[in-house]
Amino acid sequence: MSFIYEELIELYKSTGFAVITWQQGVMLALSCLLLYLALKKGFEPLLLVPIAFGMLLANLPAAGLMDGPTYVTVDGITKMKDPGGLLHWLYQGVKLGIYPPLIFFGVGAMTDFAPLIANPKSILLGAAAQLGIFTTFVGALLLDKLPFLDFTLKQAGSIGIIGGADGPTAIFLASKLAPELLGPIAVAAYSYMALVPLIQPPIMRALTTKKEREVVMAQLRTVSRTERIVFPIMVTLVVSLVLPSAAILVGMLMFGNLIREAVDLQSVLNRLSKTAQNELMNIVVIFLGITVGATANGELFLKPQTLAIIVLGLLAFSMGTAGGVVFGKLMYKLSGGKVNPLIGSAGVSAVPMAARVSQKVGQEYNPNNYLLMHAMGPNVAGVIGSAVAAGVLLSMLG
Amino acid sequence: MDPILYGLIVTLFGVSIVFLVLMGLWGILAMMRPLFAGKKTQAPQAAMKSSINPVVAEITATSAETEEMDADEILAVITAAISACMGSQSNLIVRRITRVGDHTPVWSQIGRHEQMLNRL
């Protein structure tokens, strides 16, 4: 009988129940909460489902899915003892900065830059909305004065980029500057992106007058095919020559866009365009999401720093929105009332959610007002702006 | 150097570089238009501007009147339109007309709006 008892004890010891830590328990509960928000409430399900499930897998006790390989040296020869977990190997795509540029490639193939080309001055709204990145960067450094928080310059820069409202950019910069904060930063960035329709409208209303919100903008001009094709090549050259550190993100974004626009000239490119928009994008999203979620290890995640990142992320989004709207007001004044300041909030990227918020708030005050395409200009400019801001932070802090 | 001071320097440089790069793109885009926009896209634009403004002005001026328009007139127009569709043999009696909300996705609304404006 004692033999059976000992076997049962051994069996129990080999299960996850025997070795689970409280941090892992909390993380498993948190991953279930995120899955609920993504599946039931529709919070960015495309990314939050892989992230939450990656978090769940990485915190399974004794499973070792995120463990690296182990080696043994016998007679002076080093051999691999254990190849490590699957997620560890998939994570190399994040660590080496491969997935985010591939996502940008797909985003470029899906983005229509025509509203920006038709109204080039709206690009400045995309620049103004990057204010959130830099104010949060300084805000994170100021938190150093608190006893339990101590963000380095690199960590502060990675937190600030949440204000760019651009998931791949945030992941790219965090993986380069502060990989230890990748999990909380990715979760905060994607959670707030899902909350854009709740975060932005009160700020937009607070900073604008009823008269400004009712401005009807003139219809955008038609953009020629040549302009659409020259645009990605020109942007790649200009941005990469001025800021080489932004070349990878902007270059891949524009490569994807060139393929999309060149389909009109060479229909064979449609195959590449479709692959970039669908199959490749979906595969990379799965790998990126699940591995970023897997970095949310209980021991690293459950710290006061994470709470600070969540709060700073909200500040970043709010400041970015405010920066765009205030600059929109400036353009309203300078243009003699032809620009609706509500389109400024779309400068925070989060394509096309932020542009839809501008449209929705505008239509609340004037049902005949169609701001969507006007807001798409700053919206796509925000993607370029946040990539440039990431390049600046990378070159100055990296 | 003090991290906060360095952070402020990074912020100053960062904001300046982001604005300079995007202003540079603005300038190039503005220059690109006369080179690549083509004549076809410019001519309708000029015509459209002159035609849109009066329409917008007219709508604004008459919107108050429209709200106060006799409901019976609207009912008569809707009834006439349905009768015309159904043919003269139908014994159509309109008992109630209820306004329903527009659930068309915003992207479709924009597309329709642009199509209409392009034909003005």
Short mmCIF file of C-alpha atoms in Angstrom, two decimals:
data_model
loop_
_atom_site.label_atom_id
_atom_site.label_comp_id
_atom_site.label_asym_id
_atom_site.label_seq_id
_atom_site.Cartn_x
_atom_site.Cartn_y
_atom_site.Cartn_z
CA MET A 1 0.00 0.00 0.00
CA SER A 2 2.83 2.38 0.88
CA PHE A 3 4.21 1.83 -2.64
CA ILE A 4 0.97 3.07 -4.21
CA TYR A 5 0.89 6.01 -1.79
CA GLU A 6 4.45 7.01 -2.73
CA GLU A 7 3.63 6.72 -6.42
CA LEU A 8 0.61 8.98 -5.95
CA ILE A 9 2.77 11.51 -4.09
CA GLU A 10 5.32 11.41 -6.93
CA LEU A 11 2.53 11.85 -9.47
CA TYR A 12 1.21 14.85 -7.57
CA LYS A 13 4.70 16.37 -7.38
CA SER A 14 5.04 16.12 -11.14
CA THR A 15 1.81 18.08 -11.74
CA GLY A 16 1.58 21.83 -12.06
CA PHE A 17 -0.50 22.07 -8.84
CA ALA A 18 2.52 21.16 -6.72
CA VAL A 19 4.82 23.82 -8.12
CA ILE A 20 2.52 26.68 -9.05
CA THR A 21 3.52 30.02 -7.54
CA TRP A 22 1.06 32.74 -6.51
CA GLN A 23 2.40 34.95 -9.31
CA GLN A 24 1.60 32.28 -11.89
CA GLY A 25 -1.87 31.89 -10.41
CA VAL A 26 -2.53 35.62 -10.69
CA MET A 27 -1.19 35.70 -14.26
CA LEU A 28 -3.39 32.79 -15.29
CA ALA A 29 -6.40 34.63 -13.87
CA LEU A 30 -5.30 37.82 -15.65
CA SER A 31 -4.92 36.00 -18.96
CA CYS A 32 -8.46 34.64 -18.57
CA LEU A 33 -9.70 38.18 -17.88
CA LEU A 34 -7.97 39.46 -21.05
CA LEU A 35 -9.47 36.59 -23.04
CA TYR A 36 -12.89 37.54 -21.71
CA LEU A 37 -12.35 41.20 -22.69
CA ALA A 38 -11.16 40.21 -26.15
CA LEU A 39 -13.78 37.55 -26.87
CA LYS A 40 -16.82 38.93 -25.11
CA LYS A 41 -16.22 42.68 -25.18
CA GLY A 42 -14.37 42.82 -28.50
CA PHE A 43 -11.21 44.54 -27.19
CA GLU A 44 -8.81 44.23 -30.17
CA PRO A 45 -9.51 40.46 -30.39
CA LEU A 46 -7.13 39.97 -33.29
CA LEU A 47 -4.17 40.73 -31.06
CA LEU A 48 -5.45 40.41 -27.55
CA VAL A 49 -6.48 36.77 -27.99
CA PRO A 50 -2.96 35.62 -29.01
CA ILE A 51 -1.38 37.88 -26.35
CA ALA A 52 -3.66 36.60 -23.59
CA PHE A 53 -3.19 32.98 -24.62
CA GLY A 54 0.58 33.44 -24.83
CA MET A 55 0.42 34.82 -21.29
CA LEU A 56 -1.54 31.75 -20.21
CA LEU A 57 0.90 29.32 -21.83
CA ALA A 58 4.00 31.04 -20.43
CA ASN A 59 2.64 30.94 -16.89
CA LEU A 60 1.72 27.28 -16.88
CA PRO A 61 3.80 25.80 -14.07
CA ALA A 62 6.50 23.30 -15.07
CA ALA A 63 5.57 23.45 -18.76
CA GLY A 64 8.68 25.43 -19.69
CA LEU A 65 7.30 26.71 -22.98
CA MET A 66 9.36 29.90 -22.72
CA ASP A 67 12.51 28.19 -21.40
CA GLY A 68 15.68 28.49 -23.45
CA PRO A 69 17.79 25.48 -24.50
CA THR A 70 20.14 23.80 -22.03
CA TYR A 71 23.58 22.48 -22.90
CA VAL A 72 25.97 19.98 -21.35
CA THR A 73 29.68 19.70 -21.90
CA VAL A 74 31.02 16.18 -22.11
CA ASP A 75 34.71 15.60 -22.79
CA GLY A 76 35.10 19.20 -23.92
CA ILE A 77 32.27 18.92 -26.43
CA THR A 78 29.17 21.03 -25.82
CA LYS A 79 25.93 19.32 -26.71
CA MET A 80 22.33 20.42 -26.51
CA LYS A 81 20.58 18.63 -23.68
CA ASP A 82 17.16 20.17 -24.10
CA PRO A 83 16.05 22.28 -27.10
CA GLY A 84 13.87 24.57 -24.95
CA GLY A 85 10.26 25.60 -25.37
CA LEU A 86 8.51 26.47 -28.61
CA LEU A 87 7.64 29.98 -27.45
CA HIS A 88 11.30 30.69 -26.71
CA TRP A 89 12.18 30.07 -30.35
CA LEU A 90 9.21 31.97 -31.71
CA TYR A 91 10.19 34.85 -29.41
CA GLN A 92 13.44 35.27 -31.32
CA GLY A 93 11.38 37.04 -34.00
CA VAL A 94 10.51 39.71 -31.43
CA LYS A 95 13.95 39.80 -29.86
CA LEU A 96 15.69 40.24 -33.19
CA GLY A 97 13.16 42.83 -34.35
CA ILE A 98 11.75 40.72 -37.20
CA TYR A 99 8.01 40.61 -36.52
CA PRO A 100 7.20 44.34 -36.07
CA PRO A 101 8.64 45.38 -39.47
CA LEU A 102 6.76 42.49 -41.09
CA ILE A 103 3.56 43.76 -39.47
CA PHE A 104 4.38 47.21 -40.87
CA PHE A 105 4.76 45.59 -44.29
CA GLY A 106 1.23 44.21 -44.02
CA VAL A 107 -0.13 47.47 -42.61
CA GLY A 108 1.41 49.34 -45.55
CA ALA A 109 -0.27 46.95 -47.98
CA MET A 110 -3.62 47.62 -46.29
CA THR A 111 -3.32 51.40 -45.94
CA ASP A 112 -4.62 53.97 -48.37
CA PHE A 113 -2.45 57.08 -48.08
CA ALA A 114 -4.57 59.04 -50.59
CA PRO A 115 -6.28 61.23 -47.92
CA LEU A 116 -2.83 62.30 -46.74
CA ILE A 117 -1.55 62.95 -50.28
CA ALA A 118 -4.70 64.94 -51.07
CA ASN A 119 -4.33 67.11 -47.97
CA PRO A 120 -0.60 67.14 -47.15
CA LYS A 121 -0.86 69.71 -44.37
CA SER A 122 -2.75 67.14 -42.29
CA ILE A 123 0.62 65.42 -41.84
CA LEU A 124 1.42 68.05 -39.19
CA LEU A 125 -1.43 66.74 -37.04
CA GLY A 126 0.29 63.36 -37.14
CA ALA A 127 3.42 65.06 -35.82
CA ALA A 128 1.61 67.02 -33.09
CA ALA A 129 -0.05 63.90 -31.72
CA GLN A 130 3.38 62.40 -31.02
CA LEU A 131 3.59 64.88 -28.14
CA GLY A 132 2.13 62.14 -25.96
CA ILE A 133 5.23 60.00 -26.51
CA PHE A 134 7.65 62.62 -25.30
CA THR A 135 5.61 63.99 -22.39
CA THR A 136 5.14 60.44 -21.08
CA PHE A 137 8.85 59.79 -21.54
CA VAL A 138 9.60 62.76 -19.25
CA GLY A 139 6.76 61.71 -16.93
CA ALA A 140 8.29 58.24 -16.52
CA LEU A 141 11.64 59.81 -15.67
CA LEU A 142 10.01 62.05 -13.07
CA LEU A 143 8.52 58.98 -11.36
CA ASP A 144 12.08 58.24 -10.33
CA LYS A 145 11.38 60.50 -7.36
CA LEU A 146 9.01 57.90 -5.94
CA PRO A 147 10.64 55.31 -3.65
CA PHE A 148 9.46 52.11 -5.36
CA LEU A 149 9.81 53.19 -8.99
CA ASP A 150 13.02 53.56 -10.89
CA PHE A 151 12.79 53.80 -14.66
CA THR A 152 15.98 54.13 -16.66
CA LEU A 153 16.15 56.37 -19.74
CA LYS A 154 15.69 53.34 -22.01
CA GLN A 155 12.71 52.09 -20.03
CA ALA A 156 11.14 55.57 -20.01
CA GLY A 157 11.53 55.81 -23.78
CA SER A 158 9.88 52.42 -24.23
CA ILE A 159 6.96 53.46 -22.02
CA GLY A 160 6.58 56.77 -23.82
CA ILE A 161 6.16 55.08 -27.19
CA ILE A 162 2.80 53.70 -25.97
CA GLY A 163 1.57 57.23 -26.79
CA GLY A 164 2.22 56.50 -30.47
CA ALA A 165 -0.84 54.20 -30.28
CA ASP A 166 0.93 51.84 -32.60
CA GLY A 167 1.40 48.29 -31.31
CA PRO A 168 4.20 47.10 -33.61
CA THR A 169 6.21 50.30 -33.02
CA ALA A 170 5.82 49.95 -29.25
CA ILE A 171 6.91 46.30 -29.39
CA PHE A 172 9.81 47.08 -31.72
CA LEU A 173 11.19 49.86 -29.51
CA ALA A 174 10.59 48.01 -26.23
CA SER A 175 12.35 44.89 -27.58
CA LYS A 176 15.36 47.04 -28.46
CA LEU A 177 15.50 49.33 -25.42
CA ALA A 178 13.81 47.52 -22.53
CA PRO A 179 12.91 43.89 -23.33
CA GLU A 180 12.16 43.29 -19.65
CA LEU A 181 9.13 45.61 -19.95
CA LEU A 182 7.86 44.22 -23.24
CA GLY A 183 4.89 42.36 -21.73
CA PRO A 184 3.35 45.25 -19.74
CA ILE A 185 4.04 47.73 -22.56
CA ALA A 186 2.37 45.55 -25.21
CA VAL A 187 -0.64 44.83 -23.00
CA ALA A 188 -1.02 48.54 -22.13
CA ALA A 189 -0.62 49.64 -25.77
CA TYR A 190 -3.20 47.23 -27.16
CA SER A 191 -5.63 47.71 -24.28
CA TYR A 192 -5.62 51.47 -24.68
CA MET A 193 -5.93 51.19 -28.45
CA ALA A 194 -9.13 49.25 -27.87
CA LEU A 195 -10.25 51.99 -25.48
CA VAL A 196 -9.64 54.85 -27.94
CA PRO A 197 -13.42 55.40 -28.41
CA LEU A 198 -13.72 55.91 -24.65
CA ILE A 199 -10.51 57.87 -23.98
CA GLN A 200 -10.56 60.37 -26.83
CA PRO A 201 -14.09 61.92 -27.02
CA PRO A 202 -14.07 63.65 -23.58
CA ILE A 203 -10.66 65.22 -24.37
CA MET A 204 -11.86 66.27 -27.85
CA ARG A 205 -15.00 67.89 -26.43
CA ALA A 206 -13.10 69.60 -23.60
CA LEU A 207 -10.60 71.24 -25.93
CA THR A 208 -12.93 72.41 -28.72
CA THR A 209 -15.91 74.73 -29.01
CA LYS A 210 -19.24 73.70 -30.54
CA LYS A 211 -18.57 76.00 -33.49
CA GLU A 212 -15.22 74.30 -34.17
CA ARG A 213 -16.73 70.82 -33.93
CA GLU A 214 -19.37 71.71 -36.53
CA VAL A 215 -16.92 72.79 -39.24
CA VAL A 216 -17.63 71.02 -42.54
CA MET A 217 -14.44 70.47 -44.52
CA ALA A 218 -14.27 70.67 -48.32
CA GLN A 219 -14.12 67.36 -50.17
CA LEU A 220 -10.64 65.97 -50.81
CA ARG A 221 -9.30 66.01 -54.35
CA THR A 222 -8.76 62.85 -56.34
CA VAL A 223 -5.21 61.53 -56.11
CA SER A 224 -3.54 60.32 -59.29
CA ARG A 225 -2.03 56.85 -59.67
CA THR A 226 1.44 58.33 -60.20
CA GLU A 227 1.23 60.24 -56.92
CA ARG A 228 0.19 57.08 -55.10
CA ILE A 229 3.20 55.20 -56.49
CA VAL A 230 5.77 57.97 -56.01
CA PHE A 231 4.63 58.59 -52.41
CA PRO A 232 6.01 55.40 -50.76
CA ILE A 233 9.32 55.66 -52.60
CA MET A 234 9.71 59.31 -51.69
CA VAL A 235 8.79 58.81 -48.01
CA THR A 236 11.26 55.92 -47.68
CA LEU A 237 14.07 57.99 -49.16
CA VAL A 238 13.39 61.16 -47.17
CA VAL A 239 12.78 59.53 -43.78
CA SER A 240 15.59 56.99 -44.09
CA LEU A 241 18.14 59.57 -45.21
CA VAL A 242 17.24 61.92 -42.35
CA LEU A 243 16.78 59.23 -39.71
CA PRO A 244 18.40 55.88 -40.64
CA SER A 245 17.17 54.25 -37.41
CA ALA A 246 13.57 54.66 -38.62
CA ALA A 247 14.38 53.11 -42.01
CA ILE A 248 13.33 49.58 -41.11
CA LEU A 249 9.81 50.48 -39.91
CA VAL A 250 9.09 53.20 -42.46
CA GLY A 251 10.79 51.24 -45.24
CA MET A 252 8.69 48.12 -44.68
CA LEU A 253 5.50 50.18 -44.30
CA MET A 254 6.19 51.90 -47.60
CA PHE A 255 7.27 48.70 -49.35
CA GLY A 256 3.90 47.19 -48.51
CA ASN A 257 2.15 50.33 -49.74
CA LEU A 258 4.14 50.39 -52.98
CA ILE A 259 3.08 46.83 -53.77
CA ARG A 260 -0.54 47.76 -53.08
CA GLU A 261 -0.49 50.81 -55.32
CA ALA A 262 1.61 49.28 -58.09
CA VAL A 263 -1.01 46.57 -58.66
CA ASP A 264 -2.70 49.01 -61.06
CA LEU A 265 0.44 49.03 -63.19
CA GLN A 266 1.49 45.40 -62.89
CA SER A 267 -1.42 43.17 -61.99
CA VAL A 268 0.94 40.27 -61.17
CA LEU A 269 1.85 42.17 -57.98
CA ASN A 270 -1.64 41.47 -56.73
CA ARG A 271 -0.37 38.11 -55.48
CA LEU A 272 2.24 39.78 -53.28
CA SER A 273 -0.20 42.44 -52.13
CA LYS A 274 -2.78 39.83 -51.10
CA THR A 275 -0.16 37.77 -49.29
CA ALA A 276 1.11 40.83 -47.41
CA GLN A 277 -2.41 41.83 -46.40
CA ASN A 278 -3.68 38.41 -45.45
CA GLU A 279 -1.57 35.26 -45.04
CA LEU A 280 1.74 36.84 -44.03
CA MET A 281 0.07 39.40 -41.79
CA ASN A 282 -2.03 36.78 -40.05
CA ILE A 283 0.91 34.43 -39.48
CA VAL A 284 3.08 37.20 -38.04
CA VAL A 285 0.22 38.50 -35.87
CA ILE A 286 -0.15 35.03 -34.37
CA PHE A 287 3.58 34.66 -33.69
CA LEU A 288 3.97 38.21 -32.42
CA GLY A 289 0.90 38.10 -30.20
CA ILE A 290 1.58 34.77 -28.58
CA THR A 291 5.25 35.47 -27.90
CA VAL A 292 4.69 38.99 -26.61
CA GLY A 293 2.07 37.56 -24.26
CA ALA A 294 4.57 34.93 -23.21
CA THR A 295 6.96 37.63 -21.98
CA ALA A 296 4.40 38.53 -19.30
CA ASN A 297 6.01 36.24 -16.80
CA GLY A 298 4.44 36.45 -13.32
CA GLU A 299 7.68 37.30 -11.52
CA LEU A 300 8.41 40.15 -13.95
CA PHE A 301 4.87 41.34 -14.56
CA LEU A 302 3.49 41.63 -11.05
CA LYS A 303 5.49 44.63 -9.94
CA PRO A 304 4.62 48.27 -9.11
CA GLN A 305 6.32 49.13 -12.41
CA THR A 306 3.49 47.47 -14.36
CA LEU A 307 0.87 49.58 -12.60
CA ALA A 308 2.94 52.68 -13.36
CA ILE A 309 3.15 51.65 -17.03
CA ILE A 310 -0.63 51.26 -17.21
CA VAL A 311 -1.14 54.75 -15.72
CA LEU A 312 1.59 56.28 -17.92
CA GLY A 313 0.07 54.61 -20.99
CA LEU A 314 -3.23 56.36 -20.31
CA LEU A 315 -1.36 59.65 -19.89
CA ALA A 316 0.44 59.02 -23.18
CA PHE A 317 -2.79 58.43 -25.11
CA SER A 318 -4.47 61.45 -23.51
CA MET A 319 -1.55 63.78 -24.17
CA GLY A 320 -1.24 62.55 -27.77
CA THR A 321 -4.94 63.21 -28.35
CA ALA A 322 -4.69 66.64 -26.72
CA GLY A 323 -1.59 67.51 -28.79
CA GLY A 324 -3.38 66.65 -32.03
CA VAL A 325 -6.57 68.52 -31.12
CA VAL A 326 -4.71 71.64 -29.95
CA PHE A 327 -2.70 71.68 -33.17
CA GLY A 328 -5.97 71.20 -35.04
CA LYS A 329 -7.30 74.31 -33.31
CA LEU A 330 -4.23 76.18 -34.45
CA MET A 331 -4.87 75.04 -38.03
CA TYR A 332 -8.52 76.04 -37.64
CA LYS A 333 -7.43 79.58 -36.74
CA LEU A 334 -4.76 79.82 -39.44
CA SER A 335 -7.01 78.43 -42.16
CA GLY A 336 -9.82 80.83 -41.32
CA GLY A 337 -12.08 78.09 -39.96
CA LYS A 338 -11.68 75.57 -42.78
CA VAL A 339 -10.10 72.80 -40.67
CA ASN A 340 -12.17 70.92 -38.10
CA PRO A 341 -9.92 70.46 -35.03
CA LEU A 342 -11.57 67.11 -34.27
CA ILE A 343 -9.46 65.47 -36.98
CA GLY A 344 -6.35 66.26 -34.89
CA SER A 345 -7.09 63.49 -32.42
CA ALA A 346 -6.70 60.95 -35.25
CA GLY A 347 -2.99 61.80 -35.38
CA VAL A 348 -2.30 59.21 -32.68
CA SER A 349 -2.24 56.32 -35.23
CA ALA A 350 -4.59 53.55 -34.04
CA VAL A 351 -5.73 53.19 -37.68
CA PRO A 352 -8.64 53.45 -38.41
CA MET A 353 -10.20 53.55 -34.94
CA ALA A 354 -9.03 57.10 -34.13
CA ALA A 355 -10.35 58.42 -37.47
CA ARG A 356 -13.71 56.80 -36.79
CA VAL A 357 -13.82 58.53 -33.41
CA SER A 358 -13.30 61.92 -35.15
CA GLN A 359 -16.13 61.06 -37.53
CA LYS A 360 -18.45 59.97 -34.71
CA VAL A 361 -17.85 63.02 -32.51
CA GLY A 362 -18.15 65.35 -35.52
CA GLN A 363 -21.45 63.80 -36.56
CA GLU A 364 -22.86 64.21 -33.06
CA TYR A 365 -22.76 67.97 -33.59
CA ASN A 366 -23.53 68.07 -37.31
CA PRO A 367 -25.21 64.95 -38.75
CA ASN A 368 -24.29 66.05 -42.28
CA ASN A 369 -20.60 66.24 -41.49
CA TYR A 370 -18.32 63.54 -42.93
CA LEU A 371 -14.89 63.89 -41.33
CA LEU A 372 -13.72 60.30 -41.78
CA MET A 373 -11.57 60.73 -44.89
CA HIS A 374 -10.19 64.03 -43.58
CA ALA A 375 -9.24 62.27 -40.34
CA MET A 376 -7.60 59.41 -42.23
CA GLY A 377 -4.90 61.88 -43.37
CA PRO A 378 -3.57 62.60 -39.86
CA ASN A 379 -4.32 59.01 -38.91
CA VAL A 380 -1.90 57.50 -41.43
CA ALA A 381 0.51 60.40 -40.86
CA GLY A 382 0.51 59.31 -37.22
CA VAL A 383 1.87 55.90 -38.26
CA ILE A 384 4.79 57.60 -40.01
CA GLY A 385 5.16 60.05 -37.11
CA SER A 386 5.33 57.34 -34.45
CA ALA A 387 7.89 55.40 -36.51
CA VAL A 388 10.00 58.55 -36.77
CA ALA A 389 9.64 59.18 -33.02
CA ALA A 390 10.70 55.56 -32.37
CA GLY A 391 13.72 56.12 -34.62
CA VAL A 392 14.67 59.25 -32.65
CA LEU A 393 14.37 57.45 -29.31
CA LEU A 394 16.32 54.48 -30.64
CA SER A 395 19.16 56.59 -31.93
CA MET A 396 19.37 58.81 -28.82
CA LEU A 397 18.80 56.18 -26.13
CA GLY A 398 19.90 52.93 -27.77
CA MET B 1 24.33 64.03 -16.94
CA ASP B 2 21.15 64.08 -14.86
CA PRO B 3 18.65 61.66 -16.50
CA ILE B 4 15.80 64.17 -16.30
CA LEU B 5 17.89 66.87 -17.96
CA TYR B 6 18.95 64.42 -20.66
CA GLY B 7 15.31 63.37 -21.02
CA LEU B 8 14.30 66.98 -21.62
CA ILE B 9 17.02 67.31 -24.27
CA VAL B 10 15.79 64.11 -25.96
CA THR B 11 12.24 65.48 -25.84
CA LEU B 12 13.28 68.80 -27.39
CA PHE B 13 15.27 67.10 -30.13
CA GLY B 14 12.65 64.39 -30.62
CA VAL B 15 9.70 66.75 -31.07
CA SER B 16 11.78 68.98 -33.35
CA ILE B 17 12.98 66.08 -35.52
CA VAL B 18 9.47 64.58 -35.83
CA PHE B 19 8.10 67.97 -36.90
CA LEU B 20 10.99 68.69 -39.25
CA VAL B 21 10.77 65.30 -40.98
CA LEU B 22 7.00 65.49 -41.39
CA MET B 23 7.16 69.15 -42.49
CA GLY B 24 9.73 68.06 -45.07
CA LEU B 25 7.29 65.40 -46.31
CA TRP B 26 4.54 68.03 -46.43
CA GLY B 27 6.74 70.25 -48.58
CA ILE B 28 7.64 67.41 -50.93
CA LEU B 29 4.00 66.30 -51.19
CA ALA B 30 2.98 69.85 -52.03
CA MET B 31 5.66 69.95 -54.74
CA MET B 32 4.63 66.52 -56.01
CA ARG B 33 1.12 67.65 -56.84
CA PRO B 34 1.88 69.88 -59.85
CA LEU B 35 4.30 67.27 -61.15
CA PHE B 36 2.20 64.12 -60.87
CA ALA B 37 -1.39 65.07 -60.12
CA GLY B 38 -2.31 65.33 -63.80
CA LYS B 39 -4.71 67.73 -65.43
CA LYS B 40 -7.75 65.49 -65.18
CA THR B 41 -7.76 65.56 -61.40
CA GLN B 42 -7.21 69.28 -61.10
CA ALA B 43 -9.92 70.58 -63.39
CA PRO B 44 -12.90 68.88 -61.69
CA GLN B 45 -11.50 69.97 -58.36
CA ALA B 46 -11.72 73.62 -59.30
CA ALA B 47 -15.19 73.15 -60.68
CA MET B 48 -16.23 71.13 -57.66
CA LYS B 49 -15.16 73.84 -55.22
CA SER B 50 -17.36 76.38 -56.87
CA SER B 51 -20.29 74.00 -57.06
CA ILE B 52 -20.06 72.56 -53.55
CA ASN B 53 -20.11 75.81 -51.63
CA PRO B 54 -23.49 77.04 -52.91
CA VAL B 55 -24.99 73.62 -52.21
CA VAL B 56 -23.67 73.58 -48.68
CA ALA B 57 -24.85 77.13 -48.14
CA GLU B 58 -28.26 76.29 -49.53
CA ILE B 59 -28.62 73.26 -47.28
CA THR B 60 -27.67 75.30 -44.24
CA ALA B 61 -30.10 78.04 -45.13
CA THR B 62 -33.02 75.72 -45.72
CA SER B 63 -32.37 73.22 -42.95
CA ALA B 64 -34.55 75.12 -40.52
CA GLU B 65 -37.36 75.26 -43.04
CA THR B 66 -37.03 71.55 -43.80
CA GLU B 67 -37.51 70.69 -40.14
CA GLU B 68 -40.72 72.63 -40.07
CA MET B 69 -42.00 71.27 -43.41
CA ASP B 70 -45.54 70.02 -43.25
CA ALA B 71 -45.40 66.32 -42.36
CA ASP B 72 -48.42 65.69 -44.57
CA GLU B 73 -46.38 66.73 -47.60
CA ILE B 74 -43.66 64.19 -46.80
CA LEU B 75 -46.28 61.49 -46.27
CA ALA B 76 -47.83 62.37 -49.63
CA VAL B 77 -44.47 62.15 -51.40
CA ILE B 78 -43.63 58.76 -49.82
CA THR B 79 -47.13 57.42 -50.62
CA ALA B 80 -46.86 58.65 -54.22
CA ALA B 81 -43.45 57.03 -54.61
CA ILE B 82 -44.67 53.67 -53.28
CA SER B 83 -47.82 53.85 -55.45
CA ALA B 84 -45.69 54.56 -58.52
CA CYS B 85 -43.55 51.51 -57.74
CA MET B 86 -46.52 49.21 -57.15
CA GLY B 87 -48.49 50.35 -60.19
CA SER B 88 -51.88 52.03 -60.58
CA GLN B 89 -53.87 48.85 -59.89
CA SER B 90 -52.79 48.55 -56.27
CA ASN B 91 -55.17 49.55 -53.48
CA LEU B 92 -52.48 51.04 -51.34
CA ILE B 93 -53.44 52.58 -48.02
CA VAL B 94 -50.68 54.05 -45.92
CA ARG B 95 -51.60 53.77 -42.26
CA ARG B 96 -48.32 54.58 -40.59
CA ILE B 97 -44.82 55.68 -41.58
CA THR B 98 -42.06 55.23 -39.02
CA ARG B 99 -38.61 56.72 -39.42
CA VAL B 100 -35.93 54.06 -38.80
CA GLY B 101 -32.31 54.71 -37.81
CA ASP B 102 -29.61 54.48 -40.46
CA HIS B 103 -27.51 51.43 -39.63
CA THR B 104 -25.31 51.70 -42.72
CA PRO B 105 -21.62 51.41 -41.79
CA VAL B 106 -19.86 54.76 -41.73
CA TRP B 107 -17.50 53.68 -44.54
CA SER B 108 -20.50 53.05 -46.82
CA GLN B 109 -22.02 56.40 -45.88
CA ILE B 110 -18.77 58.17 -46.75
CA GLY B 111 -18.53 56.30 -50.06
CA ARG B 112 -22.09 57.28 -50.97
CA HIS B 113 -21.48 60.87 -49.93
CA GLU B 114 -18.32 61.09 -52.06
CA GLN B 115 -20.07 59.54 -55.04
CA MET B 116 -22.80 62.18 -54.81
CA LEU B 117 -20.33 65.03 -54.47
CA ASN B 118 -18.31 63.77 -57.43
CA ARG B 119 -21.40 64.05 -59.59
CA LEU B 120 -22.35 67.58 -58.58
#
